[in-house]
CSV table of C-alpha atoms in Angstrom, one decimal:
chain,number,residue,atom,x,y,z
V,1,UNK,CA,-9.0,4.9,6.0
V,2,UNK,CA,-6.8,6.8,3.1
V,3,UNK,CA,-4.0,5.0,4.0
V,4,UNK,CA,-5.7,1.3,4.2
V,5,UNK,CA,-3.6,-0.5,1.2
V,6,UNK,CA,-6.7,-2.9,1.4
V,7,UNK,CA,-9.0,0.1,0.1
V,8,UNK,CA,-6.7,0.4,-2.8
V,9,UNK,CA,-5.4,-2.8,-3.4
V,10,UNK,CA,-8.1,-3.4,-6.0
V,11,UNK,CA,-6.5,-0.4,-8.2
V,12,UNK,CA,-3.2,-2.1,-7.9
V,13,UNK,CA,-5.0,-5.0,-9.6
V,14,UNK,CA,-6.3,-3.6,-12.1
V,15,UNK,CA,-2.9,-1.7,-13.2
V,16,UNK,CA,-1.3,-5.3,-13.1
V,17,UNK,CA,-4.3,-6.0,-15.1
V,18,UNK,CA,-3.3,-3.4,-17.8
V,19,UNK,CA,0.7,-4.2,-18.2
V,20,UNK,CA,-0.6,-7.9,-18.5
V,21,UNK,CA,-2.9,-6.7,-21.3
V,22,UNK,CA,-0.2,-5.1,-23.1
V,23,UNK,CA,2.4,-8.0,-22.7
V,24,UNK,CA,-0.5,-10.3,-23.9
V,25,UNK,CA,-1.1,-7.7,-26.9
V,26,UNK,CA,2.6,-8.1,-27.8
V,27,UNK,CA,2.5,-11.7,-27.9
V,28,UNK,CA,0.0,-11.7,-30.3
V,29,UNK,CA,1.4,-8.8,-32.5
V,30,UNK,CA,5.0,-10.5,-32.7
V,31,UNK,CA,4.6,-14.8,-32.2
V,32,UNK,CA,3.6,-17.3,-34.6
V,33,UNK,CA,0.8,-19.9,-33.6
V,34,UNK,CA,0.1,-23.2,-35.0
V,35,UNK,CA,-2.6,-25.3,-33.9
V,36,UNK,CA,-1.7,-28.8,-35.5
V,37,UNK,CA,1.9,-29.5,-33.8
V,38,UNK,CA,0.9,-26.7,-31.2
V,39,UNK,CA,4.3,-24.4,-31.5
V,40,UNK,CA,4.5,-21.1,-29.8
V,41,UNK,CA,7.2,-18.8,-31.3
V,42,UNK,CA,7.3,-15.0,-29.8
V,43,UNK,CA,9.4,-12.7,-31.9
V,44,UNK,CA,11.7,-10.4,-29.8
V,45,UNK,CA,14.0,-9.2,-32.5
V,46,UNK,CA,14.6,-5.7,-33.6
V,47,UNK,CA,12.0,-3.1,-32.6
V,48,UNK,CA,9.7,-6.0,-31.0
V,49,UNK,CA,13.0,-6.6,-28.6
V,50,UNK,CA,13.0,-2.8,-27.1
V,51,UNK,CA,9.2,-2.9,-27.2
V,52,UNK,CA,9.4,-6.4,-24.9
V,53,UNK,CA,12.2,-4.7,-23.0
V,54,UNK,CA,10.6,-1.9,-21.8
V,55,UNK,CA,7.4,-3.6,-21.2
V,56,UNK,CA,9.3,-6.3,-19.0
V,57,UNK,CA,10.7,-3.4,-17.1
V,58,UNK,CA,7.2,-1.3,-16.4
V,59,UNK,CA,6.4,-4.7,-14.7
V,60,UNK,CA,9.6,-5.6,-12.8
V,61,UNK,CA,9.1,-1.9,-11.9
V,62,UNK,CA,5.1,-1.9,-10.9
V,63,UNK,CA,6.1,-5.7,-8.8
V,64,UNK,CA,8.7,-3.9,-6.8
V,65,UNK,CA,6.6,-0.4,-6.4
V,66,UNK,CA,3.7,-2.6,-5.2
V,67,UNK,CA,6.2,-5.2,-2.7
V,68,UNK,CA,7.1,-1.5,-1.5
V,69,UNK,CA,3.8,-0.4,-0.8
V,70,UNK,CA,2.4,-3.6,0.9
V,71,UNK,CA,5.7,-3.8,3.3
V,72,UNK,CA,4.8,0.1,4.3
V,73,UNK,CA,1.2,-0.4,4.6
V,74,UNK,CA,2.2,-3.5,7.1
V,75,UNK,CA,4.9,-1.5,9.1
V,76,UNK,CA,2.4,1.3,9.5
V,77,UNK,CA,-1.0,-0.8,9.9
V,78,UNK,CA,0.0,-3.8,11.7
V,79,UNK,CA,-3.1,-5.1,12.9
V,80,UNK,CA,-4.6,-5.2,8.7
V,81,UNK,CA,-1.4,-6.8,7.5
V,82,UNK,CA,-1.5,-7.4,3.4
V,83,UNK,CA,-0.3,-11.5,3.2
V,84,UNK,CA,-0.3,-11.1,-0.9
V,85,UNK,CA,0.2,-15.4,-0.8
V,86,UNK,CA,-3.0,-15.8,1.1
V,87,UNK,CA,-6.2,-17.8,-0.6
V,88,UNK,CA,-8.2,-15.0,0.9
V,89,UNK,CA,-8.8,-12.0,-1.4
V,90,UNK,CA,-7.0,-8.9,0.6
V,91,UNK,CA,-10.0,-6.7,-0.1
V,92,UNK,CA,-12.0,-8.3,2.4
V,93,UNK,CA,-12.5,-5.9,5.0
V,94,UNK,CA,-14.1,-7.9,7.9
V,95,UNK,CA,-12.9,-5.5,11.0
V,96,UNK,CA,-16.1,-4.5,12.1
V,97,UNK,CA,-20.0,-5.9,11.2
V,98,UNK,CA,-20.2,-2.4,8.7
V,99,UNK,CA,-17.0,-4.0,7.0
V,100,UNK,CA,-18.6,-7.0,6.4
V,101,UNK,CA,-21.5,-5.9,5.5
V,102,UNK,CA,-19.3,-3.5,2.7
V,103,UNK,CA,-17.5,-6.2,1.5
V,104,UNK,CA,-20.8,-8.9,1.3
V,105,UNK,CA,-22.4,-6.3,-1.1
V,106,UNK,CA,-19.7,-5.9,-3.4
V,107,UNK,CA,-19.4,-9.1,-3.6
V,108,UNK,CA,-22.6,-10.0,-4.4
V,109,UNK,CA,-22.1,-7.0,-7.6
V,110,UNK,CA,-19.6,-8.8,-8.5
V,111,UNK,CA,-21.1,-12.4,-8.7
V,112,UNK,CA,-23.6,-11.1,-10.3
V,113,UNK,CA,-21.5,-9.4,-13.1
V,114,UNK,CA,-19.8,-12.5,-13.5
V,115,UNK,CA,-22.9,-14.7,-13.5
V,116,UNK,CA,-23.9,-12.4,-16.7
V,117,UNK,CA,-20.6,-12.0,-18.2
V,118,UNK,CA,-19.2,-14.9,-18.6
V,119,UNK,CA,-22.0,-16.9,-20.3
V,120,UNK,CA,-22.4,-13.4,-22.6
V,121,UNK,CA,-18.4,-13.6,-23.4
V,122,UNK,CA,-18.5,-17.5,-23.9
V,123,UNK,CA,-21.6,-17.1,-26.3
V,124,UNK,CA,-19.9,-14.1,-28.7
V,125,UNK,CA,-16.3,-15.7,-28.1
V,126,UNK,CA,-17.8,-18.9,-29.8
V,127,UNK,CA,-19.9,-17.1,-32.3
V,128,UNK,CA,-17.2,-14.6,-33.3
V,129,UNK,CA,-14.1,-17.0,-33.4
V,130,UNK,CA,-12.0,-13.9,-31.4
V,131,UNK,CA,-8.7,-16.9,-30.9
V,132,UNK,CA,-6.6,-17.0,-28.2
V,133,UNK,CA,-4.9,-13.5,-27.7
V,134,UNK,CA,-8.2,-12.4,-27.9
V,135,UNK,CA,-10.0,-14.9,-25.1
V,136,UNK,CA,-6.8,-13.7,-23.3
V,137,UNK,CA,-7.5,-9.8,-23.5
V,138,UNK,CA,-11.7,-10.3,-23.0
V,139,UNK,CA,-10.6,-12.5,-19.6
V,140,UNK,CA,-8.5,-9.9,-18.6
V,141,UNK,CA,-10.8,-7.1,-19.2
V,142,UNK,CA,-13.9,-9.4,-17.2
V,143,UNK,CA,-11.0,-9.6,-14.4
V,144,UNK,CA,-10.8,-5.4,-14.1
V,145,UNK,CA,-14.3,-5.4,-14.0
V,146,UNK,CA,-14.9,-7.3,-10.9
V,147,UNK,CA,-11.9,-5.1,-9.7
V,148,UNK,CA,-13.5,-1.9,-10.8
V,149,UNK,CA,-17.2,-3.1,-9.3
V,150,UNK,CA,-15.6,-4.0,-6.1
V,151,UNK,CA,-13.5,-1.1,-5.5
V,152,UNK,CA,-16.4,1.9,-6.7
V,153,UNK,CA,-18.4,-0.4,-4.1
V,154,UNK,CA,-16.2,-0.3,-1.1
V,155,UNK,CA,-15.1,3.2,-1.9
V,156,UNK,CA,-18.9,4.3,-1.4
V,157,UNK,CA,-18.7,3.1,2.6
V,158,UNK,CA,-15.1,3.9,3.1
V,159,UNK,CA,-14.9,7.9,2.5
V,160,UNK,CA,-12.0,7.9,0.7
V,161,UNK,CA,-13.3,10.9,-1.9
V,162,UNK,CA,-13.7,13.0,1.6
């Protein structure tokens, strides 16, 4: 089970999770917004330019680390292949009827979060005018959530910890 990418592969979303926060952080620290015309203008000059830079290269590094890992986890588990362009979420674990029943539970935690959270978020979002880098950042963060709940679920059943 330790070396099942499908265990982990909920970590590797959440740490795509977090360099998309930051990019989305940047673009609100160094663009210009207008509503009216609706123009976008991101500011890469100067220090902004080697911040961008090295943020476009943590993710150009993570994508490759990640293609790396799912093309080992496939040579060395072939019958749990990762398809990363498949409509079916890779964390479902459906081997066995105790997989099933694993993955039918966290994803009933996660529903539930979600059935909670989003009319919560849409409610303050509304109420506290947070604009669009900020709907951005509080989507994201919702999005590691269902990550985190689905991944301290599975992790329970799986005995990685052992």
């Amino acid at each position: 089970m330790k070396n099942d990418m499908r265990i982990t592969y909920p970590l590797w979303q959440m740490g795509v999770i977090v360099i998309a926060m930051l990019l989305t952080w940047l673009v609100g620290l160094s663009s210009v917004f207008t509503v009216g015309d609706r123009s976008f203008e991101v500011n890469v000059q100067g220090e902004w330019g080697v911040i961008w830079g090295v943020a476009l290269l943590v993710f150009v590094f993570y994508l490759v680390l990640f293609t790396w890992n799912v093309v080992k986890h496939n040579k060395r588990m072939p019958n749990h292949k990762i398809n990363v362009f498949s409509w079916k979420p890779q964390e479902y674990m459906e081997d066995d009827e105790l997989f099933q029943e694993v993955t039918k539970r966290a994803t009933k935690k996660v529903y539930t979060y979600f059935v909670w959270s989003i009319p919560l978020f849409a409610g303050l979002s509304l109420g506290l005018q947070v604009g669009t880098i900020g709907v951005v950042m509080v989507l994201l963060l919702l999005s590691m959530g269902q990550y985190l709940i689905y991944y301290t679920e599975v992790r329970k059943y799986t005995g990685v910890d052992e």
